Coordinates of C-alpha atoms and ligand atoms in Angstrom, one line a residue:
M163 CA 30.9 116.6 101.6
D164 CA 34.0 114.8 102.3
M165 CA 35.1 114.9 106.0
Q166 CA 38.8 115.3 106.6
V167 CA 39.8 112.6 109.1
P168 CA 43.0 113.3 110.8
K169 CA 45.5 110.5 110.4
K170 CA 46.0 108.5 113.7
K171 CA 49.5 109.3 114.8
L172 CA 51.5 106.0 115.2
S173 CA 52.9 105.1 118.6
L174 CA 56.7 105.0 118.9
K175 CA 56.5 101.3 119.0
E176 CA 54.3 100.8 116.0
R177 CA 56.3 103.3 113.9
Y178 CA 59.6 101.4 115.0
T179 CA 58.1 98.0 113.9
L180 CA 56.8 99.3 110.7
M181 CA 60.2 100.9 109.8
T182 CA 62.5 98.1 111.0
R183 CA 61.2 94.5 111.5
D184 CA 58.2 94.9 108.9
L185 CA 60.9 95.5 106.3
A186 CA 62.1 91.9 106.7
W187 CA 60.8 89.2 104.5
D188 CA 60.9 85.3 104.4
T189 CA 62.5 83.5 101.6
S190 CA 60.3 81.7 99.1
Y191 CA 62.3 79.9 96.4
Q192 CA 65.5 79.2 98.6
P193 CA 65.6 77.5 101.9
K194 CA 66.5 79.8 104.8
E195 CA 69.6 78.0 105.7
K196 CA 71.1 78.7 102.2
V197 CA 70.4 82.5 102.6
Y198 CA 71.9 82.5 106.1
P199 CA 74.7 79.9 105.7
Y200 CA 76.7 81.0 108.8
A201 CA 73.8 81.1 111.3
G202 CA 74.1 77.4 112.2
Y203 CA 77.8 76.9 111.8
E204 CA 78.9 77.7 115.4
G205 CA 76.4 75.3 117.0
I206 CA 74.3 78.2 118.6
K207 CA 70.7 77.3 118.6
I208 CA 68.1 80.1 118.1
H209 CA 64.4 79.1 118.2
D210 CA 62.6 82.3 118.0
W211 CA 64.2 85.4 116.6
D212 CA 60.9 87.5 117.5
K213 CA 61.9 87.0 121.1
W214 CA 64.8 89.5 120.4
E215 CA 64.2 92.7 122.3
D216 CA 65.5 95.8 120.6
P217 CA 67.8 97.4 123.0
F218 CA 67.0 100.8 121.5
R219 CA 64.1 101.7 119.5
L220 CA 65.8 104.0 117.0
T221 CA 64.3 104.4 113.4
M222 CA 66.7 105.0 110.5
D223 CA 65.3 108.6 110.0
A224 CA 65.8 109.4 113.5
Y225 CA 69.2 107.9 113.5
W226 CA 70.4 110.2 110.6
K227 CA 68.9 113.2 112.4
Y228 CA 70.9 112.7 115.6
Q229 CA 73.9 111.7 114.0
S230 CA 74.1 114.7 111.5
E231 CA 73.5 117.0 114.6
K232 CA 76.6 115.4 116.3
E233 CA 78.7 115.8 113.1
R234 CA 77.9 119.5 112.8
K235 CA 79.0 120.1 116.3
L236 CA 82.1 117.9 116.2
Y237 CA 83.3 119.7 113.0
A238 CA 82.7 123.2 114.2
I239 CA 84.9 122.4 117.3
I240 CA 87.6 120.7 115.2
D241 CA 87.7 123.7 112.8
A242 CA 88.1 126.1 115.7
Y243 CA 90.7 123.9 117.3
S244 CA 92.7 123.7 114.0
Q245 CA 92.4 127.3 113.0
S246 CA 93.6 128.6 116.5
N247 CA 96.6 126.3 116.5
G248 CA 95.1 124.4 119.4
H249 CA 97.8 121.8 119.2
L250 CA 100.3 124.2 120.8
G251 CA 98.1 124.0 124.0
V252 CA 98.8 120.4 124.7
T253 CA 100.8 119.8 127.8
D254 CA 104.0 118.5 126.2
A255 CA 104.8 117.2 122.6
R256 CA 105.4 113.9 124.3
Y257 CA 101.7 113.6 124.7
L258 CA 101.2 113.4 120.9
N259 CA 102.9 110.0 121.0
A260 CA 99.9 108.5 122.7
I261 CA 97.8 110.0 119.9
K262 CA 99.9 108.5 117.2
L263 CA 99.6 105.1 118.9
F264 CA 95.7 105.7 118.8
L265 CA 95.6 106.7 115.1
T266 CA 97.9 103.8 113.9
G267 CA 96.4 101.0 116.4
V268 CA 92.8 102.0 117.2
T269 CA 91.4 103.9 114.3
P270 CA 91.8 101.1 111.7
L271 CA 89.9 98.9 114.4
E272 CA 87.0 101.2 114.0
Y273 CA 86.9 100.5 110.2
M274 CA 87.4 96.8 111.0
A275 CA 84.3 96.9 113.2
H276 CA 82.4 98.7 110.5
R277 CA 83.1 95.8 108.2
G278 CA 82.4 93.2 111.0
F279 CA 79.1 94.6 111.9
A280 CA 77.9 94.9 108.3
H281 CA 78.8 91.2 107.7
V282 CA 77.1 90.0 110.9
G283 CA 74.1 92.1 110.1
R284 CA 73.8 90.3 106.8
Q285 CA 74.3 86.9 108.4
F286 CA 71.7 87.2 111.2
P287 CA 68.3 85.7 110.3
G288 CA 66.5 88.0 112.8
A289 CA 65.4 91.5 111.5
G290 CA 65.8 93.1 114.9
A291 CA 69.4 92.0 115.4
R292 CA 70.1 92.9 111.7
V293 CA 68.9 96.5 112.1
A294 CA 70.9 97.0 115.2
C295 CA 74.1 95.5 113.6
M296 CA 73.6 97.9 110.6
M297 CA 73.4 101.0 112.8
Q298 CA 76.4 99.9 114.6
A299 CA 78.2 99.3 111.2
I300 CA 77.4 102.9 110.2
D301 CA 78.6 104.3 113.6
E302 CA 81.9 102.5 113.3
M303 CA 82.6 103.9 109.9
R304 CA 81.7 107.2 111.4
H305 CA 84.1 106.7 114.3
A306 CA 87.0 105.9 111.8
Q307 CA 86.3 109.0 109.7
T308 CA 85.9 111.5 112.6
Q309 CA 89.1 110.2 114.1
I310 CA 91.1 110.5 110.8
H311 CA 89.6 114.0 110.3
S312 CA 90.4 115.0 113.8
L313 CA 93.9 113.8 113.9
S314 CA 94.8 115.0 110.4
N315 CA 95.5 118.4 112.1
Y316 CA 98.4 116.9 113.9
N317 CA 99.8 115.4 110.5
K318 CA 100.4 118.9 109.4
Y319 CA 102.9 119.5 112.2
Y320 CA 104.2 116.4 113.7
N321 CA 106.0 113.2 112.6
G322 CA 104.5 109.6 112.8
F323 CA 101.0 110.4 111.5
H324 CA 101.6 110.1 107.8
D325 CA 101.2 106.6 106.8
F326 CA 98.9 104.8 109.4
P327 CA 96.8 102.6 107.0
H328 CA 100.1 101.4 105.3
M329 CA 101.7 100.9 108.6
Y330 CA 98.6 99.0 110.0
D331 CA 99.3 96.0 107.7
R332 CA 103.1 95.9 108.3
V333 CA 104.4 97.3 111.6
W334 CA 105.3 94.7 114.2
Y335 CA 103.3 95.9 117.2
L336 CA 100.2 96.8 115.0
S337 CA 99.8 93.3 114.0
V338 CA 98.5 92.9 117.7
P339 CA 95.3 95.0 117.1
K340 CA 95.0 93.8 113.6
S341 CA 95.1 90.1 114.4
F342 CA 92.6 90.6 117.3
F343 CA 90.0 92.0 114.9
E344 CA 90.8 89.6 112.1
D345 CA 90.3 86.7 114.7
A346 CA 86.9 88.1 115.5
M347 CA 85.8 88.8 111.8
T348 CA 86.8 85.4 110.7
A349 CA 84.8 83.6 113.4
G350 CA 81.0 83.0 112.9
P351 CA 78.4 85.8 113.3
F352 CA 77.6 84.8 117.1
E353 CA 81.3 84.6 118.1
F354 CA 81.9 88.1 116.5
V355 CA 78.9 89.6 118.4
V356 CA 80.2 88.0 121.7
S357 CA 83.8 89.1 121.1
I358 CA 83.2 92.7 119.8
G359 CA 79.7 93.5 121.0
F360 CA 80.0 92.1 124.4
S361 CA 83.6 91.3 125.6
F362 CA 85.0 94.4 123.9
E363 CA 82.2 96.9 123.8
Y364 CA 80.7 96.0 127.1
V365 CA 83.2 94.7 129.4
L366 CA 86.5 96.5 128.2
T367 CA 85.6 99.6 126.3
N368 CA 85.9 101.9 129.3
L369 CA 89.5 100.8 129.7
L370 CA 90.2 101.9 126.2
F371 CA 88.1 105.2 125.9
V372 CA 88.2 106.6 129.3
P373 CA 92.0 106.7 129.4
F374 CA 92.3 108.1 125.9
V375 CA 89.6 110.7 126.2
S376 CA 90.2 111.8 129.8
G377 CA 93.8 111.7 129.0
A378 CA 93.1 114.0 126.1
A379 CA 91.1 116.4 128.3
Y380 CA 93.7 116.5 131.0
N381 CA 96.6 117.2 128.3
G382 CA 94.8 120.0 126.5
D383 CA 93.9 117.8 123.3
M384 CA 90.4 119.3 122.3
G385 CA 90.6 117.4 119.0
T386 CA 90.7 113.9 120.5
M387 CA 88.4 114.9 123.4
T388 CA 85.6 116.1 120.9
F389 CA 85.6 113.0 118.8
G390 CA 85.7 110.9 122.0
F391 CA 82.6 112.6 123.3
S392 CA 80.9 112.5 119.9
A393 CA 81.3 108.8 119.8
Q394 CA 80.1 108.3 123.4
S395 CA 76.5 108.2 122.8
D396 CA 77.1 105.6 120.1
E397 CA 79.1 103.7 122.5
A398 CA 76.1 103.6 124.9
R399 CA 74.1 102.0 122.1
H400 CA 76.8 99.5 121.2
M401 CA 77.1 98.4 124.9
T402 CA 73.4 97.8 125.2
L403 CA 73.5 95.8 121.9
G404 CA 76.4 93.7 123.3
L405 CA 74.4 92.9 126.5
E406 CA 71.3 92.2 124.6
C407 CA 73.0 89.7 122.3
I408 CA 74.5 87.7 125.2
K409 CA 71.2 87.7 127.1
F410 CA 69.3 86.6 123.9
I411 CA 71.7 83.8 123.0
L412 CA 71.7 82.4 126.4
E413 CA 67.8 82.6 127.0
Q414 CA 67.2 80.8 123.7
D415 CA 68.8 77.4 124.6
P416 CA 70.8 76.0 127.4
A417 CA 73.1 74.3 125.0
N418 CA 74.5 77.8 124.1
L419 CA 75.9 78.3 127.6
P420 CA 79.2 76.4 127.2
I421 CA 79.8 77.7 123.8
V422 CA 79.4 81.3 124.9
Q423 CA 81.4 80.8 128.1
R424 CA 84.3 79.7 126.0
W425 CA 84.0 82.7 123.9
I426 CA 83.9 85.1 126.8
D427 CA 87.0 83.3 128.4
K428 CA 88.9 83.7 125.1
W429 CA 87.9 87.2 124.2
T430 CA 88.3 88.6 127.8
W431 CA 91.9 87.5 127.6
R432 CA 92.5 88.6 124.0
G433 CA 91.1 91.9 124.9
V434 CA 93.3 92.4 128.0
R435 CA 96.3 91.5 126.0
L436 CA 95.4 94.1 123.4
L437 CA 94.9 96.7 126.2
S438 CA 98.3 96.2 127.4
I439 CA 99.3 99.0 125.0
V440 CA 96.7 101.2 126.8
A441 CA 98.3 100.3 130.1
A442 CA 101.7 101.6 128.9
M443 CA 100.1 104.7 127.5
M444 CA 98.4 105.5 130.7
D445 CA 101.3 105.0 133.0
Y446 CA 104.1 106.4 130.8
M447 CA 102.8 108.4 127.8
L448 CA 100.6 111.0 129.4
P449 CA 102.6 114.0 130.7
K450 CA 99.5 114.7 133.0
R451 CA 98.2 111.4 134.2
V452 CA 94.6 110.5 134.7
M453 CA 94.8 107.5 136.9
S454 CA 97.2 104.5 136.8
W455 CA 96.4 101.3 134.7
K456 CA 96.0 99.4 137.9
E457 CA 93.3 101.9 139.3
A458 CA 91.5 101.8 135.9
W459 CA 91.5 98.0 135.9
E460 CA 90.2 98.0 139.5
I461 CA 87.4 100.3 138.8
Y462 CA 86.3 99.4 135.4
F463 CA 87.0 95.7 135.4
E464 CA 87.0 94.4 139.1
E465 CA 84.1 96.5 140.3
N466 CA 82.0 97.2 137.2
G467 CA 82.8 93.9 135.4
G468 CA 82.4 92.0 138.8
A469 CA 78.9 93.4 139.1
L470 CA 78.1 92.4 135.5
F471 CA 79.3 88.7 135.9
K472 CA 77.3 88.5 139.1
D473 CA 74.3 89.6 137.1
L474 CA 75.0 87.0 134.4
A475 CA 75.3 84.3 137.0
R476 CA 71.6 83.6 136.7
Y477 CA 72.4 82.4 133.2
G478 CA 75.2 80.2 134.4
I479 CA 77.9 82.5 133.1
R480 CA 81.0 82.8 135.5
M481 CA 83.8 85.1 135.7
P482 CA 86.5 84.2 133.0
D483 CA 89.4 82.1 134.5
C484 CA 92.0 84.5 133.2
A485 CA 90.7 87.2 135.7
A486 CA 93.1 85.5 138.4
Q487 CA 96.2 85.9 136.2
I488 CA 95.2 89.5 135.1
A489 CA 94.8 90.4 138.9
K490 CA 98.5 89.4 139.3
E491 CA 99.7 91.1 136.2
K492 CA 98.2 94.5 136.9
D493 CA 101.1 95.4 139.0
H494 CA 103.5 94.7 136.2
L495 CA 101.9 95.1 132.8
S496 CA 102.5 98.7 132.0
H497 CA 106.2 98.6 133.0
Q498 CA 107.0 95.5 131.1
V499 CA 105.3 96.9 127.9
W500 CA 106.9 100.4 128.1
A501 CA 110.3 98.7 128.7
T502 CA 109.7 96.8 125.5
F503 CA 108.9 99.8 123.5
Y504 CA 111.9 101.7 124.9
N505 CA 114.0 98.7 123.8
Y506 CA 112.7 98.6 120.4
G507 CA 112.3 102.5 120.0
A508 CA 114.3 102.3 116.7
A509 CA 111.4 100.3 115.2
T510 CA 108.3 102.3 116.6
D511 CA 106.4 104.9 114.8
F512 CA 106.5 107.1 117.9
H513 CA 109.0 108.4 120.3
T514 CA 110.1 106.7 123.4
W515 CA 111.7 108.0 126.6
L516 CA 112.5 107.2 130.2
P517 CA 110.3 108.4 133.0
D518 CA 112.0 111.3 135.0
A519 CA 112.4 111.3 138.6
E520 CA 109.1 112.9 139.5
E521 CA 107.4 110.4 137.3
M522 CA 109.1 107.5 138.7
D523 CA 107.9 108.7 142.2
W524 CA 104.4 108.8 140.9
L525 CA 104.8 105.3 139.7
A526 CA 106.3 104.1 142.9
Q527 CA 103.3 105.5 144.8
K528 CA 100.8 103.8 142.4
Y529 CA 102.7 100.6 142.4
P530 CA 104.1 100.3 145.9
D531 CA 104.8 96.5 145.7
T532 CA 106.5 96.3 142.4
F533 CA 107.8 99.5 140.9
D534 CA 110.8 100.3 143.2
K535 CA 111.6 96.7 143.5
Y536 CA 111.6 95.5 140.0
Y537 CA 111.4 98.4 137.5
R538 CA 113.1 101.6 138.9
P539 CA 116.6 100.0 138.9
R540 CA 116.1 98.9 135.3
F541 CA 115.1 102.5 134.1
E542 CA 118.0 104.1 136.3
F543 CA 120.4 101.8 134.6
W544 CA 119.2 102.6 131.3
R545 CA 119.3 106.3 132.0
E546 CA 122.8 106.1 133.2
Q547 CA 123.8 104.2 130.0
A548 CA 122.1 106.7 127.9
D549 CA 123.8 109.6 129.7
K550 CA 127.1 107.9 128.9
G551 CA 126.2 107.7 125.2
N552 CA 125.2 104.0 125.3
R553 CA 121.5 104.4 124.5
F554 CA 120.5 100.8 123.8
Y555 CA 118.4 100.0 120.9
N556 CA 117.6 96.3 120.6
K557 CA 118.2 95.2 117.1
T558 CA 117.4 91.4 117.5
L559 CA 113.8 90.3 116.9
P560 CA 111.9 88.8 119.9
M561 CA 109.8 85.5 119.8
L562 CA 106.1 86.2 119.3
C563 CA 103.1 84.7 120.8
Q564 CA 101.3 82.7 118.1
T565 CA 97.9 83.9 119.5
C566 CA 98.1 87.5 120.7
Q567 CA 101.3 88.2 118.5
I568 CA 102.9 90.2 121.4
P569 CA 106.6 89.5 121.9
T570 CA 106.9 87.0 124.8
V571 CA 108.0 89.7 127.2
F572 CA 105.6 89.0 130.1
T573 CA 106.8 87.4 133.3
E574 CA 105.4 84.2 135.1
P575 CA 102.3 85.1 136.9
D576 CA 104.0 84.1 140.2
D577 CA 107.6 85.2 139.4
P578 CA 108.2 88.6 137.9
T579 CA 111.9 87.8 137.4
K580 CA 111.2 85.0 135.0
I581 CA 109.9 85.3 131.3
C582 CA 106.8 83.2 130.7
Y583 CA 107.1 80.9 127.7
R584 CA 104.6 78.1 126.6
E585 CA 104.9 75.8 123.7
T586 CA 102.7 73.4 121.8
T587 CA 103.6 71.1 119.0
Y588 CA 101.0 70.7 116.3
K589 CA 101.5 68.6 113.2
G590 CA 105.2 68.4 113.8
D591 CA 105.7 72.2 114.1
K592 CA 106.4 74.0 117.3
Y593 CA 104.4 77.2 118.4
H594 CA 105.1 79.6 121.1
F595 CA 102.9 81.4 123.5
C596 CA 103.1 84.2 126.1
S597 CA 100.8 82.6 128.6
D598 CA 98.6 79.6 129.4
H599 CA 95.6 81.4 128.2
C600 CA 97.0 82.2 124.7
Q601 CA 98.1 78.5 124.6
H602 CA 94.7 77.2 125.3
I603 CA 93.0 79.6 122.8
F604 CA 95.4 78.1 120.2
E605 CA 94.8 74.5 121.3
N606 CA 91.0 75.0 120.8
E607 CA 91.4 76.1 117.2
P608 CA 94.8 75.2 115.9
E609 CA 93.9 75.4 112.3
K610 CA 93.0 79.0 112.6
Y611 CA 96.0 80.2 114.5
V612 CA 98.7 78.3 112.6
Q613 CA 97.9 80.7 109.7
A614 CA 98.9 83.8 111.8
W615 CA 101.0 86.3 110.0
L616 CA 103.6 86.9 112.5
P617 CA 105.9 90.0 111.7
V618 CA 109.1 88.7 113.1
N619 CA 108.7 85.3 111.3
Q620 CA 107.8 87.1 108.1
I621 CA 110.9 89.4 108.4
Y622 CA 113.2 86.5 109.0
Q623 CA 111.7 84.9 105.8
G624 CA 112.5 88.0 103.9
N625 CA 108.9 89.0 103.3
C626 CA 109.3 92.5 104.8
F627 CA 111.4 94.2 102.3
D628 CA 110.4 96.4 99.4
D629 CA 110.5 94.8 96.0
G630 CA 113.9 94.8 94.4
V631 CA 115.8 94.9 97.8
D632 CA 118.7 92.4 97.9
P633 CA 119.3 91.1 101.4
G634 CA 122.4 89.5 100.1
A635 CA 124.0 92.8 99.1
P636 CA 127.1 93.7 101.0
G637 CA 126.4 96.0 104.0
F638 CA 122.7 95.2 103.9
D639 CA 121.0 96.6 107.0
P640 CA 117.7 94.5 107.6
L641 CA 116.2 96.9 110.2
A642 CA 116.6 99.8 107.9
A643 CA 115.1 97.8 105.0
V644 CA 112.1 96.9 107.3
L645 CA 111.6 100.4 108.4
E646 CA 111.5 101.5 104.7
H647 CA 109.0 98.8 103.9
C648 CA 106.8 100.1 106.7
R649 CA 107.4 103.7 105.5
M650 CA 108.8 104.7 108.9
V651 CA 111.3 107.6 108.6
H652 CA 114.4 106.8 110.5
G653 CA 115.5 109.5 112.8
R654 CA 112.2 111.5 112.5
D655 CA 109.4 109.0 113.3
N656 CA 111.3 106.7 115.7
L657 CA 114.1 107.0 118.4
D658 CA 114.1 109.1 121.5
F659 CA 111.8 112.0 122.1
E660 CA 114.6 113.8 123.6
G661 CA 116.2 115.6 120.6
S662 CA 113.5 114.7 118.1
E663 CA 112.2 117.1 115.5
D664 CA 108.8 117.0 117.2
Q665 CA 110.2 118.2 120.4
R666 CA 112.2 120.9 119.0
N667 CA 109.4 122.2 116.7
F668 CA 107.0 122.2 119.4
E669 CA 109.1 124.2 121.8
E670 CA 109.9 126.7 119.1
W671 CA 106.3 127.3 118.0
R672 CA 105.1 127.5 121.5
G673 CA 107.7 130.0 122.2
M674 CA 106.7 132.1 119.2
S675 CA 103.1 132.1 120.3
K676 CA 104.0 133.5 123.6
R677 CA 106.4 136.3 122.6
N678 CA 107.3 138.6 119.8
A679 CA 109.7 136.4 117.7
Ligands
FE930 FE1 83.6 102.6 117.4
ZN931 ZN1 99.8 85.7 123.9

């Protein structure tokens, strides 16, 4: 008689090995270098991919199970929020402009991250790293989808949400996040992982997600809060992957250190320039504020990041040089960026406004050394002008930084009354920069950055008008033509919040929900 022998249950580790690394194979009829052509091109030396420690032992079946549970919860809440007109519970319709910025500037980056990690997962010769990148690629796709689904509710009622993928490729300030990710994706696989997995996900992500997600919670936006929390456990995995990658690369060969250090220097700076939009959002766009940009920088970069770099010192990694300049800029950044958006408020896909008296007092308290001295007088002057009917919309186009693509609006690190410009001549052409750091990044890889698609330069070359538009026609208005090309609806999506359709509708609908109309 046959005895039934119970199957031995596999340990988590065995099971994980069987379902991930054991799925890999070695090449037979092609040399490995031809199958992984990008693995050697950056000069990073990896001797033994088996030394890769998987930061999280998650098999694909477990992954799908966890993720689907999260999806069910997320969509139940989103449905309830939409059906109960939850949007009328936000503090003030001004708040929604922060969310427009998120949908147009951040959500497309999630999709870029999806593509980037899928590409890198294909290019790494090590199976452990490949599996981790594949999971992150799927996570990032999910983030793009959940954000679009959650925010689609606002598109039913408010302006500025309608054409975000079209705008992403055309609108001047959106070329800043776009170029950031394109720079990372067109680098080699190791630089991509250091730039996005480490510098962005590990060092800087708290500065993006905490302000937006806590900002949503403070301002009654359940939709954004829910997708934020739903992404959080993925973020924890992404951060672990970023840190593991850095440690793995550094442990493999001492020759990797200078290359990795240069990438950390570059991507910390590029990341901080990208986050200048978040700085303005935190200090100016949230009706109920979470904390100031300066406070967030001190907690999440100076304290947490400082401890991290101390930890990495044993590999020879040091704090990026740009940290010194960022420490000087933290008192100025948000004010300069918001002032720029206010100036160019005729060409933004969201509304702008001046801080009111109470908000200015808050800013003065958070920025005691700079706000009253440099920025309050400017805002008060603009308020006076607007009250007299002279609301100023800048119609000339600014010079852009060739590297970060932000208009050169930042001031000298040691003189907040002087705009900072740098220039480099390369092969007979002149290129402009917002800072020493952007200049150095360019000078390290000029052939890459001379190809940058700079919106202002493209507009002046006539490449940002719809087909058939004749710039030589009498009475031609270039700004109107550019807005049309971006599908920004003049008078609805742009200009002042005060008097906007969003403002009027919100007040009226909220009133209807509180009384018998
Ligand atoms: Fe993501
Ligand atoms: Zn720059």
